[in-house]
Short mmCIF file of C-alpha atoms and ligand atoms in Angstrom, two decimals:
data_model
loop_
_atom_site.label_atom_id
_atom_site.label_comp_id
_atom_site.label_asym_id
_atom_site.label_seq_id
_atom_site.Cartn_x
_atom_site.Cartn_y
_atom_site.Cartn_z
CA MET A 1318 -45.15 18.56 35.93
CA ILE A 1319 -44.10 17.53 39.42
CA VAL A 1320 -46.25 15.20 41.04
CA LEU A 1321 -46.26 12.97 44.40
CA GLY A 1322 -47.06 9.36 44.17
CA ILE A 1323 -48.68 7.47 47.33
CA GLU A 1324 -48.89 3.05 47.23
CA SER A 1325 -50.17 1.36 49.60
CA SER A 1326 -52.55 -1.23 47.94
CA CYS A 1327 -50.30 -3.89 50.07
CA ASP A 1328 -47.49 -4.47 51.95
CA GLU A 1329 -46.19 -2.11 51.06
CA THR A 1330 -45.86 1.40 51.71
CA SER A 1331 -44.24 3.91 49.01
CA VAL A 1332 -44.02 7.48 48.39
CA ALA A 1333 -42.25 9.05 45.54
CA VAL A 1334 -41.81 12.33 43.41
CA LEU A 1335 -41.67 12.02 39.73
CA LYS A 1336 -40.52 15.78 37.57
CA ASP A 1337 -41.59 15.53 34.28
CA GLY A 1338 -41.03 11.58 34.35
CA THR A 1339 -37.92 11.64 35.86
CA VAL A 1340 -37.95 9.85 39.57
CA LEU A 1341 -36.32 12.54 42.25
CA SER A 1342 -36.98 9.99 44.92
CA ASN A 1343 -39.44 6.50 45.47
CA LEU A 1344 -39.00 4.88 49.03
CA ILE A 1345 -40.10 1.71 49.65
CA SER A 1346 -41.18 0.33 53.30
CA SER A 1347 -41.70 -3.27 53.73
CA GLN A 1348 -43.71 -4.69 55.47
CA ASP A 1349 -41.53 -8.14 56.83
CA PHE A 1350 -43.27 -8.78 59.19
CA HIS A 1351 -46.02 -10.79 57.48
CA ILE A 1352 -43.73 -13.61 56.79
CA ASN A 1353 -44.30 -15.36 60.32
CA PHE A 1354 -48.35 -15.13 59.20
CA GLY A 1355 -46.77 -17.82 56.63
CA GLY A 1356 -48.80 -13.94 54.22
CA VAL A 1357 -50.07 -10.92 54.53
CA VAL A 1358 -52.99 -10.18 57.63
CA PRO A 1359 -55.61 -7.18 56.36
CA GLU A 1360 -55.51 -5.62 59.77
CA LEU A 1361 -51.93 -5.67 60.34
CA SER A 1362 -50.78 -4.16 56.81
CA SER A 1363 -53.32 -1.31 57.08
CA ARG A 1364 -52.23 -0.87 61.25
CA ALA A 1365 -48.62 -0.23 59.38
CA HIS A 1366 -49.27 2.15 57.33
CA ILE A 1367 -50.46 4.26 59.59
CA GLN A 1368 -47.67 4.41 61.27
CA ILE A 1369 -45.02 4.90 57.96
CA ILE A 1370 -47.78 6.56 55.90
CA SER A 1371 -47.17 10.47 57.05
CA SER A 1372 -43.19 9.97 57.50
CA LEU A 1373 -42.52 8.48 54.39
CA VAL A 1374 -44.49 11.70 52.92
CA LYS A 1375 -42.27 13.85 54.69
CA GLU A 1376 -39.02 12.26 53.30
CA ALA A 1377 -39.94 12.02 50.06
CA LEU A 1378 -40.44 14.61 49.24
CA ALA A 1379 -37.24 16.21 51.83
CA LYS A 1380 -35.28 13.56 49.19
CA ALA A 1381 -36.10 14.87 45.72
CA GLY A 1382 -35.76 18.28 47.57
CA CYS A 1383 -39.10 19.48 47.42
CA SER A 1384 -42.13 20.81 49.72
CA LEU A 1385 -46.21 19.97 49.46
CA ASP A 1386 -46.56 23.88 48.05
CA ASP A 1387 -44.53 23.06 44.64
CA ILE A 1388 -45.87 20.18 44.28
CA ASP A 1389 -48.76 20.25 41.16
CA VAL A 1390 -50.53 16.66 41.59
CA ILE A 1391 -51.16 14.54 44.09
CA GLY A 1392 -51.65 10.63 42.51
CA ALA A 1393 -52.98 8.07 45.02
CA THR A 1394 -53.77 3.78 44.48
CA ALA A 1395 -57.26 3.76 44.63
CA GLY A 1396 -57.55 -0.04 43.95
CA PRO A 1397 -57.09 -3.65 43.10
CA GLY A 1398 -55.90 -3.83 46.60
CA LEU A 1399 -56.65 -4.58 50.34
CA ILE A 1400 -59.85 -2.25 50.99
CA GLY A 1401 -57.92 -1.34 54.56
CA ALA A 1402 -54.78 -1.46 53.31
CA LEU A 1403 -56.15 1.30 50.31
CA LEU A 1404 -58.00 3.12 52.02
CA VAL A 1405 -55.03 4.67 54.20
CA GLY A 1406 -53.13 6.00 51.56
CA TYR A 1407 -56.05 7.05 49.83
CA THR A 1408 -57.18 8.99 52.26
CA PHE A 1409 -54.09 10.52 53.62
CA ALA A 1410 -52.98 12.09 50.24
CA ARG A 1411 -56.54 12.86 49.40
CA GLY A 1412 -56.15 15.02 52.05
CA LEU A 1413 -53.26 16.78 50.78
CA ALA A 1414 -54.85 17.25 47.97
CA TYR A 1415 -58.00 18.40 49.46
CA ALA A 1416 -56.01 20.50 52.41
CA LYS A 1417 -53.33 21.55 49.16
CA LYS A 1418 -55.47 22.61 46.48
CA LYS A 1419 -54.00 20.10 44.37
CA ILE A 1420 -55.21 17.89 41.52
CA PHE A 1421 -56.29 15.02 43.04
CA VAL A 1422 -55.37 11.26 40.29
CA PRO A 1423 -57.06 8.11 41.51
CA VAL A 1424 -54.58 5.54 40.45
CA ASN A 1425 -55.86 2.14 39.01
CA HIS A 1426 -53.43 -0.26 40.26
CA ILE A 1427 -52.59 -2.30 38.35
CA GLU A 1428 -52.29 0.85 35.12
CA GLY A 1429 -48.71 1.31 37.73
CA HIS A 1430 -48.13 -1.04 36.72
CA ILE A 1431 -48.64 -1.71 33.16
CA PHE A 1432 -46.81 1.62 31.99
CA SER A 1433 -43.87 1.11 34.97
CA GLY A 1434 -41.94 0.71 31.60
CA PHE A 1435 -41.38 4.31 31.03
CA LEU A 1436 -39.65 5.09 34.10
CA MET A 1437 -36.19 3.67 32.71
CA GLU A 1438 -34.07 5.94 30.75
CA VAL A 1439 -35.19 4.12 27.69
CA LYS A 1440 -39.39 3.25 27.63
CA PRO A 1441 -41.03 1.41 25.63
CA ILE A 1442 -43.18 2.79 22.31
CA PHE A 1443 -46.68 2.14 21.12
CA PRO A 1444 -47.84 -0.20 20.52
CA LEU A 1445 -47.31 -1.74 23.19
CA LEU A 1446 -47.57 -5.82 24.68
CA VAL A 1447 -47.20 -5.53 27.48
CA LEU A 1448 -47.28 -8.51 29.90
CA ALA A 1449 -48.54 -8.02 33.74
CA VAL A 1450 -47.61 -10.43 35.83
CA SER A 1451 -47.88 -9.61 39.35
CA GLY A 1452 -49.10 -11.48 43.13
CA GLY A 1453 -53.01 -10.88 41.95
CA HIS A 1454 -52.85 -10.74 37.90
CA THR A 1455 -51.88 -12.30 35.08
CA LEU A 1456 -52.51 -10.08 31.84
CA LEU A 1457 -51.41 -10.11 28.33
CA LEU A 1458 -51.70 -6.97 27.14
CA LEU A 1459 -51.64 -4.24 23.73
CA ALA A 1460 -51.44 -0.79 24.28
CA LYS A 1461 -52.13 1.51 21.90
CA SER A 1462 -51.63 4.58 23.78
CA PHE A 1463 -51.81 5.41 27.77
CA THR A 1464 -55.48 5.62 27.63
CA GLU A 1465 -56.02 2.44 24.90
CA ILE A 1466 -55.13 -0.93 26.37
CA ILE A 1467 -56.72 -3.86 24.85
CA LYS A 1468 -56.85 -6.78 26.79
CA LEU A 1469 -56.11 -9.66 25.17
CA GLY A 1470 -55.91 -12.27 28.06
CA SER A 1471 -55.48 -13.04 31.27
CA THR A 1472 -55.03 -16.13 34.19
CA VAL A 1473 -58.96 -17.94 33.94
CA ASP A 1474 -57.95 -19.23 37.78
CA ASP A 1475 -54.85 -17.88 40.50
CA ALA A 1476 -52.54 -15.46 38.80
CA ALA A 1477 -48.42 -16.29 38.04
CA GLY A 1478 -47.50 -14.77 41.64
CA GLU A 1479 -50.11 -16.89 43.29
CA ALA A 1480 -49.54 -19.61 42.33
CA PHE A 1481 -45.26 -19.60 43.26
CA ASP A 1482 -46.87 -18.92 46.64
CA LYS A 1483 -49.34 -21.52 47.13
CA VAL A 1484 -46.43 -24.34 45.71
CA ALA A 1485 -43.39 -22.49 47.47
CA LYS A 1486 -46.13 -23.19 50.58
CA MET A 1487 -46.72 -25.98 49.54
CA ILE A 1488 -42.86 -28.19 48.78
CA GLY A 1489 -41.27 -25.66 52.23
CA LEU A 1490 -39.67 -23.21 51.11
CA GLY A 1491 -42.12 -20.37 52.90
CA TYR A 1492 -43.02 -17.04 51.92
CA PRO A 1493 -42.70 -14.58 49.88
CA GLY A 1494 -42.59 -17.08 47.19
CA GLY A 1495 -41.87 -16.28 44.50
CA PRO A 1496 -38.26 -14.44 45.22
CA LYS A 1497 -37.60 -18.07 46.85
CA ILE A 1498 -38.54 -20.67 44.64
CA GLN A 1499 -36.20 -17.83 42.46
CA ALA A 1500 -33.55 -19.45 44.13
CA ALA A 1501 -34.77 -23.27 45.08
CA ALA A 1502 -34.14 -23.02 41.05
CA GLU A 1503 -31.17 -22.07 40.31
CA LYS A 1504 -29.38 -24.46 42.31
CA GLY A 1505 -31.92 -26.87 40.72
CA ASP A 1506 -32.18 -28.86 37.71
CA HIS A 1507 -35.64 -28.01 35.57
CA ARG A 1508 -35.77 -31.18 33.50
CA LYS A 1509 -36.30 -33.78 35.96
CA ILE A 1510 -39.35 -33.05 35.89
CA GLN A 1511 -42.32 -32.33 33.55
CA PHE A 1512 -44.69 -30.35 35.20
CA PRO A 1513 -47.74 -29.22 32.35
CA ILE A 1514 -47.96 -26.27 30.48
CA ALA A 1515 -51.44 -25.29 29.81
CA ASP A 1516 -52.45 -24.34 26.25
CA MET A 1517 -55.58 -22.39 26.20
CA LYS A 1518 -56.21 -23.62 22.00
CA GLY A 1519 -54.40 -20.09 20.93
CA LYS A 1520 -56.34 -17.51 22.76
CA TYR A 1521 -54.75 -15.76 25.05
CA ASP A 1522 -55.80 -16.88 28.50
CA PHE A 1523 -52.84 -18.66 31.20
CA SER A 1524 -53.67 -21.31 33.56
CA PHE A 1525 -51.28 -22.08 36.29
CA SER A 1526 -54.71 -23.94 38.48
CA GLY A 1527 -52.78 -27.10 36.41
CA VAL A 1528 -49.25 -26.90 37.94
CA LYS A 1529 -49.78 -26.79 40.99
CA THR A 1530 -51.82 -29.21 41.26
CA SER A 1531 -49.59 -31.63 39.14
CA VAL A 1532 -46.91 -30.03 41.95
CA LEU A 1533 -49.09 -31.28 45.16
CA ARG A 1534 -49.75 -34.63 43.31
CA TYR A 1535 -45.68 -35.25 43.07
CA ILE A 1536 -44.44 -34.67 46.02
CA GLN A 1537 -47.61 -36.37 48.09
CA SER A 1538 -46.70 -39.45 45.84
CA ALA A 1539 -43.05 -38.49 45.84
CA PHE A 1540 -42.57 -37.59 48.97
CA GLY A 1541 -46.00 -38.97 51.08
CA ALA A 1542 -45.87 -34.70 51.61
CA PRO A 1543 -47.60 -32.38 52.78
CA LYS A 1544 -45.33 -32.87 54.92
CA THR A 1545 -42.96 -31.16 53.41
CA THR A 1546 -40.24 -30.60 55.05
CA LEU A 1547 -39.20 -34.97 54.26
CA ILE A 1548 -38.32 -33.27 51.13
CA PRO A 1549 -34.16 -33.77 50.55
CA GLU A 1550 -32.48 -30.07 49.18
CA GLU A 1551 -31.64 -31.87 46.09
CA GLN A 1552 -34.55 -33.08 44.61
CA LEU A 1553 -36.46 -30.28 46.19
CA ASN A 1554 -34.73 -27.34 43.97
CA ASP A 1555 -35.25 -30.20 41.14
CA ILE A 1556 -39.24 -29.33 41.74
CA ALA A 1557 -38.42 -25.39 42.48
CA ALA A 1558 -36.26 -25.01 38.99
CA SER A 1559 -39.23 -28.01 36.74
CA PHE A 1560 -41.94 -25.48 38.15
CA GLN A 1561 -40.78 -22.09 37.41
CA PHE A 1562 -39.75 -23.49 33.79
CA ALA A 1563 -43.53 -24.78 33.57
CA VAL A 1564 -45.31 -21.14 34.71
CA VAL A 1565 -42.27 -18.73 32.78
CA ARG A 1566 -43.14 -21.63 29.20
CA ALA A 1567 -46.97 -20.46 29.72
CA LEU A 1568 -46.17 -16.61 30.44
CA ILE A 1569 -43.77 -16.85 26.75
CA ASP A 1570 -45.44 -18.89 25.02
CA LYS A 1571 -48.43 -16.47 24.79
CA CYS A 1572 -46.48 -13.70 24.62
CA GLU A 1573 -44.64 -15.50 21.32
CA LEU A 1574 -48.68 -15.80 19.86
CA ALA A 1575 -49.19 -12.17 20.69
CA LEU A 1576 -46.55 -11.57 18.75
CA LYS A 1577 -47.16 -13.65 15.90
CA ASN A 1578 -50.84 -12.35 15.38
CA PHE A 1579 -50.26 -8.34 16.86
CA GLU A 1580 -48.01 -5.40 14.28
CA VAL A 1581 -46.39 -4.27 17.64
CA ALA A 1582 -43.07 -1.63 18.18
CA SER A 1583 -41.87 -2.76 21.47
CA LEU A 1584 -42.37 -5.50 24.45
CA SER A 1585 -43.56 -4.89 28.29
CA LEU A 1586 -42.35 -7.51 30.74
CA VAL A 1587 -43.96 -5.88 34.28
CA GLY A 1588 -44.63 -6.67 37.98
CA GLY A 1589 -43.42 -8.12 41.06
CA VAL A 1590 -43.10 -11.52 38.84
CA ALA A 1591 -41.79 -9.42 36.20
CA ALA A 1592 -38.37 -10.07 39.56
CA ASN A 1593 -38.04 -14.03 38.37
CA GLU A 1594 -34.62 -13.43 36.72
CA GLU A 1595 -35.65 -16.94 34.20
CA LEU A 1596 -38.43 -15.09 33.69
CA ARG A 1597 -37.03 -11.56 32.35
CA LYS A 1598 -33.69 -14.23 30.28
CA SER A 1599 -36.29 -15.65 28.53
CA PHE A 1600 -38.63 -12.13 28.08
CA PHE A 1601 -35.81 -10.91 26.68
CA GLN A 1602 -34.74 -13.73 23.90
CA LEU A 1603 -38.53 -13.51 22.97
CA GLY A 1604 -37.81 -10.03 22.15
CA ALA A 1605 -33.97 -10.70 20.41
CA LYS A 1606 -36.41 -12.80 18.20
CA TYR A 1607 -38.38 -11.11 16.96
CA LYS A 1608 -36.32 -8.09 16.67
CA LYS A 1609 -38.66 -5.46 19.35
CA LYS A 1610 -37.38 -3.09 21.35
CA VAL A 1611 -37.48 -5.02 24.96
CA VAL A 1612 -38.90 -2.41 28.68
CA ILE A 1613 -38.50 -4.06 31.44
CA PRO A 1614 -38.38 -2.24 34.47
CA LYS A 1615 -35.19 -2.43 37.07
CA LEU A 1616 -35.89 -4.93 40.39
CA GLU A 1617 -36.97 -1.18 42.18
CA TYR A 1618 -40.19 -0.62 39.86
CA CYS A 1619 -40.91 -4.99 39.45
CA GLY A 1620 -43.09 -4.65 42.60
CA ASP A 1621 -45.49 -2.13 43.60
CA ASN A 1622 -43.83 1.24 44.28
CA ALA A 1623 -45.56 4.69 44.16
CA ALA A 1624 -43.29 5.97 41.65
CA MET A 1625 -45.40 4.11 38.94
CA ILE A 1626 -47.85 5.23 40.71
CA ALA A 1627 -47.02 8.88 40.07
CA PHE A 1628 -45.46 8.23 36.49
CA ARG A 1629 -49.82 6.58 35.47
CA ALA A 1630 -51.50 10.37 37.57
CA GLN A 1631 -49.28 11.57 35.31
CA SER A 1632 -49.69 10.30 31.99
CA LEU A 1633 -53.23 10.76 32.39
CA ILE A 1634 -53.78 14.28 33.58
CA LEU A 1635 -51.05 14.86 30.19
CA ALA A 1636 -53.98 12.17 27.75
CA GLY A 1637 -55.82 15.76 29.08
CA GLU A 1638 -57.88 13.00 31.86
CA LYS A 1639 -59.59 15.09 34.56
CA PHE A 1640 -60.45 14.43 38.30
CA SER A 1641 -63.16 16.21 40.64
CA ILE A 1642 -61.17 15.48 44.31
CA GLU A 1643 -65.11 16.07 45.09
CA SER A 1644 -66.17 13.17 43.19
CA ASP A 1645 -65.62 9.28 44.57
CA ALA A 1646 -63.08 7.55 43.18
CA PHE A 1647 -62.86 5.29 45.69
CA PRO A 1648 -62.16 1.79 45.39
CA ASN A 1649 -60.86 1.49 41.44
CA PHE A 1650 -60.75 -1.92 40.92
CA SER A 1651 -60.93 -2.34 37.29
CA SER A 1652 -59.59 -0.35 34.29
CA LYS A 1653 -61.81 2.39 32.46
CA TYR A 1654 -58.94 2.29 29.88
CA PHE A 1655 -59.20 -1.69 29.18
CA ILE A 1656 -61.35 -2.57 26.05
CA ASN A 1657 -62.28 -6.25 26.29
CA ALA A 1658 -60.25 -7.79 22.91
CA SER A 1659 -62.71 -9.25 20.00
CA LEU A 1660 -60.73 -12.56 19.23
O1 KG4 B 529 -46.42 -6.72 42.20
P1 KG4 B 529 -46.07 -7.19 42.95
O2 KG4 B 529 -45.20 -6.29 43.86
O3 KG4 B 529 -47.62 -7.14 44.18
C1 KG4 B 529 -48.68 -7.54 43.60
O4 KG4 B 529 -49.63 -6.18 43.46
O5 KG4 B 529 -49.34 -8.65 43.64
O6 KG4 B 529 -46.68 -8.85 43.27
C2 KG4 B 529 -46.03 -9.82 44.42
C3 KG4 B 529 -45.55 -11.07 43.79
C4 KG4 B 529 -45.64 -12.55 44.69
O7 KG4 B 529 -46.75 -13.37 43.49
C5 KG4 B 529 -44.19 -12.67 44.63
O8 KG4 B 529 -44.30 -13.59 44.57
C6 KG4 B 529 -44.21 -12.22 43.07
O9 KG4 B 529 -44.52 -11.27 42.79
N1 KG4 B 529 -42.58 -12.47 42.74
C7 KG4 B 529 -41.87 -13.40 42.34
C8 KG4 B 529 -40.56 -12.83 42.33
N2 KG4 B 529 -40.37 -12.01 43.59
C9 KG4 B 529 -41.28 -11.30 44.12
N3 KG4 B 529 -42.15 -14.21 41.75
C10 KG4 B 529 -40.98 -15.03 40.91
N4 KG4 B 529 -39.81 -14.98 41.35
C11 KG4 B 529 -39.69 -13.75 41.56
N5 KG4 B 529 -38.57 -13.33 41.65
ZN1 ZN B 530 -48.63 -5.10 42.62
#
């Protein structure tokens, strides 16, 4: 089965071709100009997707050595994401499918992330504990199959990536926050400041607004911020390291609680924040402690990418799910395969 995947939910336009689950091409065009605005500007994002989508599809097909006629299935992100941005990739993909009479699969972006570990050579095994951490979501899930995803917990306020981005802005590191905090943290000492690790009383939920507010209070009292340029580099690095430590601990603690209470065959860490080195290291250590197989996608598949969208489309088709191009599946902001756990 050859699948063409298209992703345009935020500030990456991406097109991928997968043959029987193997990635033949996965092109990602990142809209770096948002850096000038301190965050993603939705209208500009949509326009940039429009400018590049057509040539990116051609390029991805060429790199994969395919033509549109070779494609069996076209999958595109149908949500969640910025509506205007989503519409570009979704309608482009749907138009192609309509013109070429291909099977069209609207893909939920989070489901794409959840199963992105399957793009790796060594695959996860069900039942699979998934920690999905991105700019918009923080979810702890127990995937029993490709169509049975038990939601154990989620954030009650900010997503982990959102907290990274907001704290980076607060301390003057700018956008994109995650990689900048990671780089500063590498030079800092996490033992210098103790930021709180939210305890959600045994539940699997997360909360990051407390740690974010603590960072704000700390810089206000220590440096009279928000004049953040006044924070000396050494202290800035310590704040970044201490904040990152608190977030990683909060995430890992909930995974550990789940491992104690549920029998799983493997663990997977996915989403944009899965690019974080400290989190990757801690997640591998947790897997080793419980003697479980750990699959973390390589960086190319952690951030937004079309390979995961194509894989998700393929997994749904192989699971026997049926799709009609006539049905209005847009937008798709909540996964129909999520089951709320009764804990
Ligand atoms: O999955 P993604 O690319 O887009 C969404 O669907 O949200 O995730 C983006 C998020 C951003 O909040 C970004 O700051 C965060 O992932 N991120 C990181 C790192 N790289 C990206 N967070 C922590 N450490 C990183 N190295
Ligand atoms: Zn994402």
